[in-house]
Amino acid sequence: MKDRYFVKYRPALPEEMVETALATAVGTILADREFSEHEEEFVYGLQQALGIPDDVAEEIINAVAEE
């Protein structure tokens, strides 16, 4: 499963970049202004692997979507 790559490489990501990584992924995914079920699953898997709480992830997703 692809989620293992998130977990494998998470230690290489500095803590201060964790939320930025999620925001960057969401921004890339939303570039076409669509958010498919597959993309939603990807973002959720990344969020979990990065250890970002649901409320923080929701704030990040909403902020990026409003841009």
PDB file of C-alpha atoms in Angstrom:
ATOM      1  CA  MET A   1       0.000   0.000   0.000  1.00  0.00           C
ATOM      2  CA  LYS A   2       1.251   3.498  -0.860  1.00  0.00           C
ATOM      3  CA  ASP A   3       0.738   4.751   2.730  1.00  0.00           C
ATOM      4  CA  ARG A   4       3.858   2.900   3.805  1.00  0.00           C
ATOM      5  CA  TYR A   5       5.911   5.432   1.840  1.00  0.00           C
ATOM      6  CA  PHE A   6       4.406   8.271   3.848  1.00  0.00           C
ATOM      7  CA  VAL A   7       5.379   6.542   7.069  1.00  0.00           C
ATOM      8  CA  LYS A   8       8.818   5.553   5.775  1.00  0.00           C
ATOM      9  CA  TYR A   9       9.834   9.082   4.798  1.00  0.00           C
ATOM     10  CA  ARG A  10       8.063  10.991   7.583  1.00  0.00           C
ATOM     11  CA  PRO A  11      11.150  11.013   9.865  1.00  0.00           C
ATOM     12  CA  ALA A  12      13.091  12.908   7.186  1.00  0.00           C
ATOM     13  CA  LEU A  13      10.601  15.784   7.280  1.00  0.00           C
ATOM     14  CA  PRO A  14      11.381  18.465   9.884  1.00  0.00           C
ATOM     15  CA  GLU A  15       8.511  18.985  12.327  1.00  0.00           C
ATOM     16  CA  GLU A  16       8.081  22.610  11.275  1.00  0.00           C
ATOM     17  CA  MET A  17       7.429  21.465   7.690  1.00  0.00           C
ATOM     18  CA  VAL A  18       4.711  18.898   8.422  1.00  0.00           C
ATOM     19  CA  GLU A  19       1.731  21.220   7.944  1.00  0.00           C
ATOM     20  CA  THR A  20       3.417  22.819   4.933  1.00  0.00           C
ATOM     21  CA  ALA A  21       3.774  19.394   3.331  1.00  0.00           C
ATOM     22  CA  LEU A  22       0.043  18.757   3.683  1.00  0.00           C
ATOM     23  CA  ALA A  23      -0.822  22.235   2.388  1.00  0.00           C
ATOM     24  CA  THR A  24       1.442  21.749  -0.624  1.00  0.00           C
ATOM     25  CA  ALA A  25      -0.143  18.393  -1.434  1.00  0.00           C
ATOM     26  CA  VAL A  26      -3.647  19.815  -1.100  1.00  0.00           C
ATOM     27  CA  GLY A  27      -2.742  22.810  -3.260  1.00  0.00           C
ATOM     28  CA  THR A  28      -1.434  20.548  -5.980  1.00  0.00           C
ATOM     29  CA  ILE A  29      -4.499  18.323  -5.824  1.00  0.00           C
ATOM     30  CA  LEU A  30      -6.898  21.271  -5.926  1.00  0.00           C
ATOM     31  CA  ALA A  31      -5.153  22.945  -8.870  1.00  0.00           C
ATOM     32  CA  ASP A  32      -7.952  21.662 -11.103  1.00  0.00           C
ATOM     33  CA  ARG A  33     -10.590  22.775  -8.526  1.00  0.00           C
ATOM     34  CA  GLU A  34     -11.794  19.188  -8.112  1.00  0.00           C
ATOM     35  CA  PHE A  35     -11.383  16.899  -5.116  1.00  0.00           C
ATOM     36  CA  SER A  36     -12.131  13.306  -6.105  1.00  0.00           C
ATOM     37  CA  GLU A  37     -12.705  10.466  -3.677  1.00  0.00           C
ATOM     38  CA  HIS A  38      -9.295   9.040  -4.590  1.00  0.00           C
ATOM     39  CA  GLU A  39      -7.651  12.395  -3.866  1.00  0.00           C
ATOM     40  CA  GLU A  40      -9.513  12.678  -0.581  1.00  0.00           C
ATOM     41  CA  GLU A  41      -8.219   9.235   0.438  1.00  0.00           C
ATOM     42  CA  PHE A  42      -4.689  10.286  -0.513  1.00  0.00           C
ATOM     43  CA  VAL A  43      -4.893  13.457   1.592  1.00  0.00           C
ATOM     44  CA  TYR A  44      -6.330  11.522   4.541  1.00  0.00           C
ATOM     45  CA  GLY A  45      -3.517   8.960   4.322  1.00  0.00           C
ATOM     46  CA  LEU A  46      -0.918  11.712   4.186  1.00  0.00           C
ATOM     47  CA  GLN A  47      -2.542  13.510   7.107  1.00  0.00           C
ATOM     48  CA  GLN A  48      -2.472  10.348   9.203  1.00  0.00           C
ATOM     49  CA  ALA A  49       1.136   9.549   8.308  1.00  0.00           C
ATOM     50  CA  LEU A  50       2.195  13.091   9.166  1.00  0.00           C
ATOM     51  CA  GLY A  51       0.341  12.929  12.477  1.00  0.00           C
ATOM     52  CA  ILE A  52      -1.768  16.005  11.812  1.00  0.00           C
ATOM     53  CA  PRO A  53      -4.961  16.156  13.913  1.00  0.00           C
ATOM     54  CA  ASP A  54      -8.278  16.235  12.046  1.00  0.00           C
ATOM     55  CA  ASP A  55      -9.140  19.786  13.103  1.00  0.00           C
ATOM     56  CA  VAL A  56      -5.780  21.147  11.946  1.00  0.00           C
ATOM     57  CA  ALA A  57      -5.994  19.255   8.648  1.00  0.00           C
ATOM     58  CA  GLU A  58      -9.485  20.644   8.077  1.00  0.00           C
ATOM     59  CA  GLU A  59      -8.198  24.191   8.640  1.00  0.00           C
ATOM     60  CA  ILE A  60      -5.339  23.601   6.197  1.00  0.00           C
ATOM     61  CA  ILE A  61      -7.627  22.138   3.531  1.00  0.00           C
ATOM     62  CA  ASN A  62     -10.161  24.957   3.898  1.00  0.00           C
ATOM     63  CA  ALA A  63      -7.461  27.642   3.760  1.00  0.00           C
ATOM     64  CA  VAL A  64      -5.908  26.177   0.622  1.00  0.00           C
ATOM     65  CA  ALA A  65      -9.312  25.703  -1.025  1.00  0.00           C
ATOM     66  CA  GLU A  66     -10.141  29.381  -0.474  1.00  0.00           C
ATOM     67  CA  GLU A  67      -7.011  30.580  -2.287  1.00  0.00           C
TER      68      GLU A  67
END
